[in-house]
Amino acid sequence: MKAIVKAKAEKGLWLQDVPMPQVGVNDVLIKVKKSAICGTDLHIYKWDAWAQKTINTPMTIGHEYVGEIVEVGSEVVNYKLGDRVTAEGHIACGFCRNCRRGRKHICDNTVGIGVNRDGGFAEYVSVPVENVMKIDASIPDEVVSIMDPLGNAAHTALSFPLVGEDVIVTGAGGPIGAMAIAIARFVGANNILGSETSEYRIKLAEKMGATKVVNPLQSSISQAMEEMQMVSGFDIGLECSGSPYAFKDMLAHMYNGGKISLLGLLPETTQVEWDRLIFKGLTLKGIYGREMYETWYHMEKMLLSGLDVTPVITHRMHYTDFQKGFDVMEEGNCGKVILDWE
Ligand code: NAD
Ligand code: ZN
């Protein structure tokens, strides 16, 4: 079969013929229809420091996809051939303390599909049945193919109650920040201020439902707050940029007692004004992946009851043009890029 492979320990990805994946007794084989490029895939493509220490080559990458079940292992009972599915990208061990207390998203032994084992940038992908999600047929393939990052956004946004709250989203035009804005709007937040440095992505954040989006390189959050007639700070912060500057700015504009979801991967050297955090009585929560599987339940139900994230999909191309997809991701003038495998 054809697959997009991290074949060499250097920048790039290679379209290759690889053997069909093995299907274990508790696995299903999915024929991929569409897959989406994630920031993680871009790290692997670029072969940055994180990729170098994480990825064993050769590796078929990709963990955002939708497809159809074409084979089931002998122990699989809940799914059948022809089911339209996607899959949770984190495989939890099922035995560690966190798994056993229902917190599989913070399993001690997580294995990432398309990171630690072969993934979905291929004609076929084999995954453990426990990870497989059959999503309501009325939700389009494209949207199902991005439910992994949508789940990051949902986990980030729904970690604290948002009804009537003033929310700040940093990294507002990145795919995850943008979808977090759509969710915050959908569940009834009051003001949603986005902060984003890319002009292309500022427009995306606006489309997704932000009340206002500031470019911190050009204007300030305080000014935006004045324009929105906000007197105190933000009740909720959704950090989706991974930028120390954005996080610092967020901390400075939180209202006392505020709560922050930290999704963006901040560098180790990030400095925090601890006294500000302490005297304001802020709560910080690290967000990893999606809650298994409550976030998936919430996503499906929100999509069925009117949540629209489709503006985040900005580019579509055939998988043989994957290089163009990575070029546009690298340049940053995009939301989600979808590869078509049909
Ligand atoms: P992305 O890099 O596409 O988006 C980040 C956005 O932040 C970009 O649009 C960028 O222009 C913007 N930005 C950069 N500096 C900024 C600043 N100073 N102020 C405001 N905006 C700024 O990433 P993404 O795919 O949307 O993911 C968001 C973050 O979450 C990334 O850091 C990613 O590594 C991380 N991530 C975490 C998890 C998890 O499980 N915790 C999962 C996926 C991604
Ligand atoms: Zn575990």
mmCIF file of C-alpha atoms and ligand atoms in Angstrom:
data_model
loop_
_atom_site.group_PDB
_atom_site.id
_atom_site.type_symbol
_atom_site.label_atom_id
_atom_site.label_comp_id
_atom_site.label_asym_id
_atom_site.label_seq_id
_atom_site.Cartn_x
_atom_site.Cartn_y
_atom_site.Cartn_z
ATOM 1 C CA MET A 1 0.000 0.000 0.000
ATOM 2 C CA LYS A 2 0.999 3.672 -0.335
ATOM 3 C CA ALA A 3 2.043 5.562 2.801
ATOM 4 C CA ILE A 4 3.657 8.873 3.725
ATOM 5 C CA VAL A 5 6.708 7.780 5.649
ATOM 6 C CA LYS A 6 9.324 9.428 7.824
ATOM 7 C CA ALA A 7 11.895 7.277 6.101
ATOM 8 C CA LYS A 8 15.097 9.136 6.976
ATOM 9 C CA ALA A 9 16.344 11.048 10.009
ATOM 10 C CA GLU A 10 16.339 14.392 8.174
ATOM 11 C CA LYS A 11 13.849 17.044 7.040
ATOM 12 C CA GLY A 12 11.161 15.655 4.734
ATOM 13 C CA LEU A 13 8.595 12.924 4.214
ATOM 14 C CA TRP A 14 8.526 10.269 1.516
ATOM 15 C CA LEU A 15 5.635 8.610 -0.322
ATOM 16 C CA GLN A 16 6.479 4.902 -0.361
ATOM 17 C CA ASP A 17 5.109 1.423 -0.897
ATOM 18 C CA VAL A 18 4.961 -0.296 2.484
ATOM 19 C CA PRO A 19 3.549 -3.657 3.649
ATOM 20 C CA MET A 20 -0.091 -3.790 4.763
ATOM 21 C CA PRO A 21 -0.421 -3.341 8.544
ATOM 22 C CA GLN A 22 -0.954 -6.397 10.767
ATOM 23 C CA VAL A 23 -4.437 -6.750 12.244
ATOM 24 C CA GLY A 24 -4.411 -8.307 15.729
ATOM 25 C CA VAL A 25 -7.376 -10.100 17.291
ATOM 26 C CA ASN A 26 -8.522 -6.886 18.978
ATOM 27 C CA ASP A 27 -7.717 -4.539 16.087
ATOM 28 C CA VAL A 28 -9.655 -3.159 13.168
ATOM 29 C CA LEU A 29 -8.237 -2.277 9.762
ATOM 30 C CA ILE A 30 -9.427 1.084 8.463
ATOM 31 C CA LYS A 31 -9.283 2.074 4.784
ATOM 32 C CA VAL A 32 -8.428 5.752 5.020
ATOM 33 C CA LYS A 33 -10.640 8.220 3.122
ATOM 34 C CA LYS A 34 -9.221 11.495 4.368
ATOM 35 C CA SER A 35 -6.481 12.517 6.730
ATOM 36 C CA ALA A 36 -5.543 15.911 8.173
ATOM 37 C CA ILE A 37 -2.110 17.386 8.834
ATOM 38 C CA CYS A 38 -1.413 18.238 12.470
ATOM 39 C CA GLY A 39 1.241 20.517 13.960
ATOM 40 C CA THR A 40 2.846 17.331 15.294
ATOM 41 C CA ASP A 41 3.224 16.034 11.730
ATOM 42 C CA LEU A 42 4.916 19.316 10.841
ATOM 43 C CA HIS A 43 7.399 18.825 13.705
ATOM 44 C CA ILE A 44 8.150 15.348 12.346
ATOM 45 C CA TYR A 45 8.458 16.698 8.793
ATOM 46 C CA LYS A 46 10.870 19.422 9.914
ATOM 47 C CA TRP A 47 12.797 16.927 12.070
ATOM 48 C CA ASP A 48 13.143 19.309 15.003
ATOM 49 C CA ALA A 49 14.654 18.461 18.382
ATOM 50 C CA TRP A 50 11.390 16.938 19.683
ATOM 51 C CA ALA A 51 10.995 14.756 16.566
ATOM 52 C CA GLN A 52 14.615 13.608 16.741
ATOM 53 C CA LYS A 53 14.199 12.318 20.271
ATOM 54 C CA THR A 54 10.701 10.872 19.708
ATOM 55 C CA ILE A 55 10.444 9.272 16.267
ATOM 56 C CA ASN A 56 12.009 5.988 15.239
ATOM 57 C CA THR A 57 12.447 5.799 11.464
ATOM 58 C CA PRO A 58 10.972 4.429 9.300
ATOM 59 C CA MET A 59 7.532 5.470 10.568
ATOM 60 C CA THR A 60 4.249 6.007 8.732
ATOM 61 C CA ILE A 61 2.989 9.204 10.355
ATOM 62 C CA GLY A 62 -0.479 10.776 10.762
ATOM 63 C CA HIS A 63 -3.093 10.484 13.462
ATOM 64 C CA GLU A 64 -6.019 12.530 12.155
ATOM 65 C CA TYR A 65 -8.118 10.577 9.675
ATOM 66 C CA VAL A 66 -11.481 9.130 8.770
ATOM 67 C CA GLY A 67 -12.119 5.900 6.954
ATOM 68 C CA GLU A 68 -14.088 2.712 6.648
ATOM 69 C CA ILE A 69 -13.581 -0.576 8.457
ATOM 70 C CA VAL A 70 -12.470 -3.262 5.981
ATOM 71 C CA GLU A 71 -11.298 -5.969 8.380
ATOM 72 C CA VAL A 72 -11.954 -6.814 12.031
ATOM 73 C CA GLY A 73 -9.897 -8.978 14.371
ATOM 74 C CA SER A 74 -11.462 -12.227 15.614
ATOM 75 C CA GLU A 75 -12.276 -10.795 19.078
ATOM 76 C CA VAL A 76 -13.920 -7.598 17.805
ATOM 77 C CA VAL A 77 -17.663 -7.533 18.454
ATOM 78 C CA ASN A 78 -18.789 -3.903 18.460
ATOM 79 C CA TYR A 79 -17.834 -2.894 14.943
ATOM 80 C CA LYS A 80 -18.508 -4.314 11.519
ATOM 81 C CA LEU A 81 -17.203 -4.033 7.993
ATOM 82 C CA GLY A 82 -18.277 -0.785 6.345
ATOM 83 C CA ASP A 83 -18.541 1.282 9.550
ATOM 84 C CA ARG A 84 -17.371 4.876 8.967
ATOM 85 C CA VAL A 85 -14.915 5.598 11.788
ATOM 86 C CA THR A 86 -12.048 7.599 13.154
ATOM 87 C CA ALA A 87 -9.901 6.739 16.172
ATOM 88 C CA GLU A 88 -8.548 8.289 19.346
ATOM 89 C CA GLY A 89 -4.843 8.735 18.649
ATOM 90 C CA HIS A 90 -3.585 7.901 22.136
ATOM 91 C CA ILE A 91 -3.470 4.221 22.988
ATOM 92 C CA ALA A 92 -3.690 3.823 26.771
ATOM 93 C CA CYS A 93 -2.272 0.756 28.528
ATOM 94 C CA GLY A 94 -5.416 -0.068 30.519
ATOM 95 C CA PHE A 95 -3.430 -1.242 33.551
ATOM 96 C CA CYS A 96 -1.706 1.752 35.147
ATOM 97 C CA ARG A 97 -3.274 3.572 38.073
ATOM 98 C CA ASN A 98 -4.642 6.365 35.901
ATOM 99 C CA CYS A 99 -6.194 4.016 33.388
ATOM 100 C CA ARG A 100 -7.784 2.055 36.197
ATOM 101 C CA ARG A 101 -9.237 5.173 37.786
ATOM 102 C CA GLY A 102 -10.784 6.278 34.483
ATOM 103 C CA ARG A 103 -8.164 8.823 33.441
ATOM 104 C CA LYS A 104 -6.844 7.167 30.331
ATOM 105 C CA HIS A 105 -5.826 10.495 28.787
ATOM 106 C CA ILE A 106 -3.040 10.693 31.365
ATOM 107 C CA CYS A 107 -2.046 7.021 31.183
ATOM 108 C CA ASP A 108 1.527 6.328 32.326
ATOM 109 C CA ASN A 109 2.292 4.397 29.144
ATOM 110 C CA THR A 110 0.552 6.254 26.299
ATOM 111 C CA VAL A 111 1.482 5.147 22.775
ATOM 112 C CA GLY A 112 0.758 7.644 19.987
ATOM 113 C CA ILE A 113 -0.590 6.459 16.635
ATOM 114 C CA GLY A 114 1.550 7.975 13.871
ATOM 115 C CA VAL A 115 4.182 8.935 16.467
ATOM 116 C CA ASN A 116 5.228 5.761 18.298
ATOM 117 C CA ARG A 117 3.626 3.315 15.841
ATOM 118 C CA ASP A 118 2.484 3.458 12.222
ATOM 119 C CA GLY A 119 -0.303 5.922 11.569
ATOM 120 C CA GLY A 120 -2.987 7.115 9.202
ATOM 121 C CA PHE A 121 -1.143 8.837 6.349
ATOM 122 C CA ALA A 122 -1.593 5.629 4.436
ATOM 123 C CA GLU A 123 -4.177 3.734 2.446
ATOM 124 C CA TYR A 124 -4.794 1.533 5.503
ATOM 125 C CA VAL A 125 -4.234 1.857 9.237
ATOM 126 C CA SER A 126 -4.680 -0.793 11.919
ATOM 127 C CA VAL A 127 -5.788 0.374 15.379
ATOM 128 C CA PRO A 128 -6.946 -1.260 18.629
ATOM 129 C CA VAL A 129 -10.716 -1.513 18.672
ATOM 130 C CA GLU A 130 -10.905 0.335 21.970
ATOM 131 C CA ASN A 131 -9.708 3.500 20.226
ATOM 132 C CA VAL A 132 -12.178 3.299 17.346
ATOM 133 C CA MET A 133 -14.964 5.884 17.266
ATOM 134 C CA LYS A 134 -18.017 5.413 15.060
ATOM 135 C CA ILE A 135 -19.378 8.892 14.480
ATOM 136 C CA ASP A 136 -22.953 9.790 13.492
ATOM 137 C CA ALA A 137 -23.362 9.512 9.716
ATOM 138 C CA SER A 138 -24.763 13.044 9.428
ATOM 139 C CA ILE A 139 -21.381 14.529 10.382
ATOM 140 C CA PRO A 140 -19.300 14.988 7.186
ATOM 141 C CA ASP A 141 -16.121 12.946 6.588
ATOM 142 C CA GLU A 142 -13.967 16.073 6.614
ATOM 143 C CA VAL A 143 -15.144 17.061 10.064
ATOM 144 C CA VAL A 144 -14.678 13.535 11.391
ATOM 145 C CA SER A 145 -11.112 13.603 10.054
ATOM 146 C CA ILE A 146 -10.291 16.532 12.380
ATOM 147 C CA MET A 147 -11.970 15.276 15.538
ATOM 148 C CA ASP A 148 -8.596 14.619 17.154
ATOM 149 C CA PRO A 149 -7.618 18.338 17.225
ATOM 150 C CA LEU A 150 -11.245 19.313 17.742
ATOM 151 C CA GLY A 151 -11.025 17.117 20.817
ATOM 152 C CA ASN A 152 -7.959 19.029 22.015
ATOM 153 C CA ALA A 153 -9.992 22.211 21.602
ATOM 154 C CA ALA A 154 -13.019 20.731 23.366
ATOM 155 C CA HIS A 155 -10.935 19.421 26.254
ATOM 156 C CA THR A 156 -9.296 22.858 26.574
ATOM 157 C CA ALA A 157 -12.507 24.867 26.313
ATOM 158 C CA LEU A 158 -14.771 22.641 28.392
ATOM 159 C CA SER A 159 -12.408 22.151 31.338
ATOM 160 C CA PHE A 160 -14.085 25.066 33.122
ATOM 161 C CA PRO A 161 -17.674 26.369 32.882
ATOM 162 C CA LEU A 162 -17.864 29.134 30.246
ATOM 163 C CA VAL A 163 -21.479 30.305 30.422
ATOM 164 C CA GLY A 164 -21.529 34.102 30.676
ATOM 165 C CA GLU A 165 -17.776 34.248 31.256
ATOM 166 C CA ASP A 166 -15.221 36.529 29.615
ATOM 167 C CA VAL A 167 -12.704 34.334 27.820
ATOM 168 C CA ILE A 168 -9.270 35.026 26.360
ATOM 169 C CA VAL A 169 -7.813 32.621 23.784
ATOM 170 C CA THR A 170 -4.113 33.015 22.966
ATOM 171 C CA GLY A 171 -3.020 31.460 19.669
ATOM 172 C CA ALA A 172 -6.584 32.196 18.564
ATOM 173 C CA GLY A 173 -6.058 31.453 14.886
ATOM 174 C CA GLY A 174 -4.128 28.219 15.207
ATOM 175 C CA PRO A 175 -6.440 25.336 14.313
ATOM 176 C CA ILE A 176 -6.952 24.366 17.950
ATOM 177 C CA GLY A 177 -7.363 27.906 19.277
ATOM 178 C CA ALA A 178 -9.811 28.679 16.470
ATOM 179 C CA MET A 179 -11.913 25.613 17.250
ATOM 180 C CA ALA A 180 -11.780 26.449 20.981
ATOM 181 C CA ILE A 181 -13.289 29.830 20.105
ATOM 182 C CA ALA A 182 -16.130 28.169 18.189
ATOM 183 C CA ILE A 183 -16.825 25.912 21.173
ATOM 184 C CA ALA A 184 -16.680 28.774 23.696
ATOM 185 C CA ARG A 185 -19.180 30.691 21.565
ATOM 186 C CA PHE A 186 -21.369 27.614 21.168
ATOM 187 C CA VAL A 187 -21.613 26.924 24.900
ATOM 188 C CA GLY A 188 -22.451 30.509 25.827
ATOM 189 C CA ALA A 189 -19.325 32.464 26.735
ATOM 190 C CA ASN A 190 -19.714 36.253 26.991
ATOM 191 C CA ASN A 191 -16.765 38.179 25.466
ATOM 192 C CA ILE A 192 -14.219 36.039 23.643
ATOM 193 C CA LEU A 193 -10.996 37.871 22.968
ATOM 194 C CA GLY A 194 -8.507 36.211 20.662
ATOM 195 C CA SER A 195 -4.821 37.048 20.579
ATOM 196 C CA GLU A 196 -2.982 36.036 17.401
ATOM 197 C CA THR A 197 0.132 37.260 15.602
ATOM 198 C CA SER A 198 -0.626 35.976 12.074
ATOM 199 C CA GLU A 199 -2.833 38.249 9.945
ATOM 200 C CA TYR A 200 -4.207 35.281 7.986
ATOM 201 C CA ARG A 201 -5.146 33.517 11.187
ATOM 202 C CA ILE A 202 -6.668 36.620 12.812
ATOM 203 C CA LYS A 203 -9.332 36.438 10.099
ATOM 204 C CA LEU A 204 -9.856 32.754 10.842
ATOM 205 C CA ALA A 205 -10.345 33.455 14.562
ATOM 206 C CA GLU A 206 -12.901 36.134 13.689
ATOM 207 C CA LYS A 207 -14.783 33.719 11.447
ATOM 208 C CA MET A 208 -14.875 31.167 14.255
ATOM 209 C CA GLY A 209 -16.770 33.545 16.525
ATOM 210 C CA ALA A 210 -14.314 35.700 18.483
ATOM 211 C CA THR A 211 -15.793 38.972 19.745
ATOM 212 C CA LYS A 212 -12.518 40.638 18.875
ATOM 213 C CA VAL A 213 -9.011 39.529 17.895
ATOM 214 C CA VAL A 214 -5.876 41.503 18.752
ATOM 215 C CA ASN A 215 -2.463 41.229 17.206
ATOM 216 C CA PRO A 216 -0.213 41.737 20.242
ATOM 217 C CA LEU A 217 2.568 42.972 17.937
ATOM 218 C CA GLN A 218 0.362 45.920 16.999
ATOM 219 C CA SER A 219 -2.062 46.662 19.811
ATOM 220 C CA SER A 220 -2.777 45.627 23.373
ATOM 221 C CA ILE A 221 -5.160 43.397 25.245
ATOM 222 C CA SER A 222 -5.987 46.285 27.621
ATOM 223 C CA GLN A 223 -7.118 48.395 24.686
ATOM 224 C CA ALA A 224 -9.287 45.564 23.364
ATOM 225 C CA MET A 225 -10.810 45.135 26.828
ATOM 226 C CA GLU A 226 -11.720 48.817 26.889
ATOM 227 C CA GLU A 227 -13.350 48.522 23.466
ATOM 228 C CA MET A 228 -15.377 45.565 24.709
ATOM 229 C CA GLN A 229 -16.285 47.630 27.801
ATOM 230 C CA MET A 230 -14.792 45.084 30.125
ATOM 231 C CA VAL A 231 -14.015 46.432 33.563
ATOM 232 C CA SER A 232 -12.241 43.537 35.213
ATOM 233 C CA GLY A 233 -10.071 40.843 33.652
ATOM 234 C CA PHE A 234 -10.847 37.538 32.012
ATOM 235 C CA ASP A 235 -12.533 34.735 33.927
ATOM 236 C CA ILE A 236 -11.145 32.004 31.695
ATOM 237 C CA GLY A 237 -7.924 31.708 29.715
ATOM 238 C CA LEU A 238 -7.389 29.141 26.953
ATOM 239 C CA GLU A 239 -3.675 29.067 26.114
ATOM 240 C CA CYS A 240 -3.332 27.597 22.609
ATOM 241 C CA SER A 241 -0.185 29.317 21.298
ATOM 242 C CA GLY A 242 2.727 27.761 23.184
ATOM 243 C CA SER A 243 4.220 31.281 23.296
ATOM 244 C CA PRO A 244 5.703 32.517 26.592
ATOM 245 C CA TYR A 245 4.818 36.112 25.582
ATOM 246 C CA ALA A 246 1.187 35.193 24.996
ATOM 247 C CA PHE A 247 1.005 33.318 28.297
ATOM 248 C CA LYS A 248 2.539 36.224 30.176
ATOM 249 C CA ASP A 249 0.042 38.608 28.585
ATOM 250 C CA MET A 250 -2.780 36.261 29.514
ATOM 251 C CA LEU A 251 -1.683 36.077 33.168
ATOM 252 C CA ALA A 252 -1.541 39.871 33.310
ATOM 253 C CA HIS A 253 -5.150 40.197 32.166
ATOM 254 C CA MET A 254 -6.851 37.466 34.176
ATOM 255 C CA TYR A 255 -9.437 38.461 36.768
ATOM 256 C CA ASN A 256 -8.918 37.296 40.328
ATOM 257 C CA GLY A 257 -10.052 33.705 40.713
ATOM 258 C CA GLY A 258 -9.642 33.067 36.988
ATOM 259 C CA LYS A 259 -8.999 29.665 35.511
ATOM 260 C CA ILE A 260 -6.569 28.759 32.735
ATOM 261 C CA SER A 261 -6.392 25.717 30.458
ATOM 262 C CA LEU A 262 -2.841 25.216 29.235
ATOM 263 C CA LEU A 263 -2.758 23.338 25.942
ATOM 264 C CA GLY A 264 0.082 25.062 24.074
ATOM 265 C CA LEU A 265 3.470 23.492 24.693
ATOM 266 C CA LEU A 266 5.415 26.238 26.455
ATOM 267 C CA PRO A 267 9.211 26.042 26.348
ATOM 268 C CA GLU A 268 11.034 25.024 29.492
ATOM 269 C CA THR A 269 12.510 28.518 29.809
ATOM 270 C CA THR A 270 9.070 30.199 30.093
ATOM 271 C CA GLN A 271 9.104 32.699 32.936
ATOM 272 C CA VAL A 272 6.032 33.169 35.079
ATOM 273 C CA GLU A 273 5.287 36.058 37.435
ATOM 274 C CA TRP A 274 4.406 33.693 40.218
ATOM 275 C CA ASP A 275 3.251 36.350 42.664
ATOM 276 C CA ARG A 276 0.673 37.568 40.156
ATOM 277 C CA LEU A 277 -0.610 34.039 39.741
ATOM 278 C CA ILE A 278 -0.711 33.455 43.498
ATOM 279 C CA PHE A 279 -2.223 36.768 44.625
ATOM 280 C CA LYS A 280 -4.914 36.518 41.958
ATOM 281 C CA GLY A 281 -5.742 33.017 43.141
ATOM 282 C CA LEU A 282 -5.584 31.588 39.619
ATOM 283 C CA THR A 283 -6.116 27.931 38.750
ATOM 284 C CA LEU A 284 -3.964 26.343 36.025
ATOM 285 C CA LYS A 285 -4.829 23.058 34.370
ATOM 286 C CA GLY A 286 -2.569 21.194 31.958
ATOM 287 C CA ILE A 287 -4.502 19.758 29.021
ATOM 288 C CA TYR A 288 -3.268 16.604 27.323
ATOM 289 C CA GLY A 289 -5.110 15.008 24.441
ATOM 290 C CA ARG A 290 -8.775 14.268 24.863
ATOM 291 C CA GLU A 291 -10.593 12.777 27.853
ATOM 292 C CA MET A 292 -11.245 9.179 26.947
ATOM 293 C CA TYR A 293 -13.910 9.110 26.009
ATOM 294 C CA GLU A 294 -16.068 11.865 27.446
ATOM 295 C CA THR A 295 -14.536 14.532 25.170
ATOM 296 C CA TRP A 296 -15.521 12.406 22.155
ATOM 297 C CA TYR A 297 -19.086 12.196 23.416
ATOM 298 C CA HIS A 298 -19.239 15.973 23.912
ATOM 299 C CA MET A 299 -17.779 16.655 20.448
ATOM 300 C CA GLU A 300 -20.244 14.439 18.644
ATOM 301 C CA LYS A 301 -23.214 15.901 20.487
ATOM 302 C CA MET A 302 -22.077 19.505 19.927
ATOM 303 C CA LEU A 303 -21.565 18.835 16.202
ATOM 304 C CA LEU A 304 -25.024 17.273 16.007
ATOM 305 C CA SER A 305 -26.613 20.241 17.747
ATOM 306 C CA GLY A 306 -25.102 22.975 15.600
ATOM 307 C CA LEU A 307 -21.423 23.510 16.383
ATOM 308 C CA ASP A 308 -19.791 24.504 13.078
ATOM 309 C CA VAL A 309 -16.024 24.186 12.786
ATOM 310 C CA THR A 310 -15.853 23.920 8.976
ATOM 311 C CA PRO A 311 -14.255 27.383 8.420
ATOM 312 C CA VAL A 312 -11.081 25.946 10.010
ATOM 313 C CA ILE A 313 -10.651 23.644 6.990
ATOM 314 C CA THR A 314 -8.853 25.861 4.484
ATOM 315 C CA HIS A 315 -6.967 23.485 2.152
ATOM 316 C CA ARG A 316 -7.851 20.202 0.484
ATOM 317 C CA MET A 317 -5.575 18.164 -1.781
ATOM 318 C CA HIS A 318 -4.826 14.647 -2.989
ATOM 319 C CA TYR A 319 -2.370 12.691 -0.831
ATOM 320 C CA THR A 320 0.125 12.555 -3.685
ATOM 321 C CA ASP A 321 0.378 16.361 -3.288
ATOM 322 C CA PHE A 322 1.272 16.045 0.397
ATOM 323 C CA GLN A 323 4.425 18.135 -0.082
ATOM 324 C CA LYS A 324 2.254 21.138 -1.003
ATOM 325 C CA GLY A 325 0.288 20.543 2.186
ATOM 326 C CA PHE A 326 3.408 20.609 4.324
ATOM 327 C CA ASP A 327 4.671 23.698 2.495
ATOM 328 C CA VAL A 328 1.491 25.590 3.293
ATOM 329 C CA MET A 329 1.604 24.353 6.920
ATOM 330 C CA GLU A 330 5.192 25.505 7.238
ATOM 331 C CA GLU A 331 4.357 28.936 5.874
ATOM 332 C CA GLY A 332 1.355 29.151 8.280
ATOM 333 C CA ASN A 333 -1.255 30.735 6.009
ATOM 334 C CA CYS A 334 -3.744 27.950 6.621
ATOM 335 C CA GLY A 335 -6.111 26.322 9.040
ATOM 336 C CA LYS A 336 -6.501 22.553 8.658
ATOM 337 C CA VAL A 337 -5.076 20.908 5.535
ATOM 338 C CA ILE A 338 -6.926 17.762 4.442
ATOM 339 C CA LEU A 339 -5.406 14.999 2.296
ATOM 340 C CA ASP A 340 -7.785 12.951 0.187
ATOM 341 C CA TRP A 341 -6.940 9.215 -0.092
ATOM 342 C CA GLU A 342 -9.787 8.204 -2.417
HETATM 343 P P1 NAD B 1 -0.256 26.251 15.848
HETATM 344 O O1 NAD B 1 1.195 26.420 16.047
HETATM 345 O O2 NAD B 1 -0.785 26.043 14.476
HETATM 346 O O3 NAD B 1 -1.004 27.528 16.457
HETATM 347 C C1 NAD B 1 -0.441 28.397 17.376
HETATM 348 C C2 NAD B 1 -0.881 29.820 17.015
HETATM 349 O O4 NAD B 1 -0.339 30.709 17.978
HETATM 350 C C3 NAD B 1 -0.362 30.255 15.635
HETATM 351 O O5 NAD B 1 -1.453 30.648 14.819
HETATM 352 C C4 NAD B 1 0.568 31.435 15.974
HETATM 353 O O6 NAD B 1 0.526 32.448 14.985
HETATM 354 C C5 NAD B 1 0.001 31.901 17.314
HETATM 355 N N1 NAD B 1 0.972 32.641 18.138
HETATM 356 C C6 NAD B 1 2.317 32.474 18.212
HETATM 357 N N2 NAD B 1 2.858 33.373 19.067
HETATM 358 C C7 NAD B 1 1.826 34.105 19.547
HETATM 359 C C8 NAD B 1 1.748 35.204 20.467
HETATM 360 N N3 NAD B 1 2.829 35.699 21.064
HETATM 361 N N4 NAD B 1 0.524 35.712 20.737
HETATM 362 C C9 NAD B 1 -0.583 35.220 20.129
HETATM 363 N N5 NAD B 1 -0.564 34.200 19.240
HETATM 364 C C10 NAD B 1 0.626 33.660 18.951
HETATM 365 O O7 NAD B 1 -0.689 25.095 16.807
HETATM 366 P P2 NAD B 1 -2.033 24.213 16.987
HETATM 367 O O8 NAD B 1 -1.926 22.997 16.161
HETATM 368 O O9 NAD B 1 -3.259 25.055 16.879
HETATM 369 O O10 NAD B 1 -1.784 23.775 18.499
HETATM 370 C C11 NAD B 1 -1.762 24.750 19.520
HETATM 371 C C12 NAD B 1 -0.712 24.466 20.568
HETATM 372 O O11 NAD B 1 -1.070 23.288 21.290
HETATM 373 C C13 NAD B 1 0.692 24.184 20.045
HETATM 374 O O12 NAD B 1 1.627 24.723 20.974
HETATM 375 C C14 NAD B 1 0.777 22.670 20.034
HETATM 376 O O13 NAD B 1 2.107 22.216 20.144
HETATM 377 C C15 NAD B 1 -0.020 22.336 21.261
HETATM 378 N N6 NAD B 1 -0.678 21.027 21.292
HETATM 379 C C16 NAD B 1 -0.857 20.467 22.514
HETATM 380 C C17 NAD B 1 -1.550 19.288 22.631
HETATM 381 C C18 NAD B 1 -1.784 18.708 23.988
HETATM 382 O O14 NAD B 1 -2.286 17.592 24.085
HETATM 383 N N7 NAD B 1 -1.448 19.421 25.052
HETATM 384 C C19 NAD B 1 -2.069 18.643 21.496
HETATM 385 C C20 NAD B 1 -1.901 19.260 20.249
HETATM 386 C C21 NAD B 1 -1.219 20.461 20.160
HETATM 387 ZN ZN ZN B 2 -2.377 3.367 31.445
#
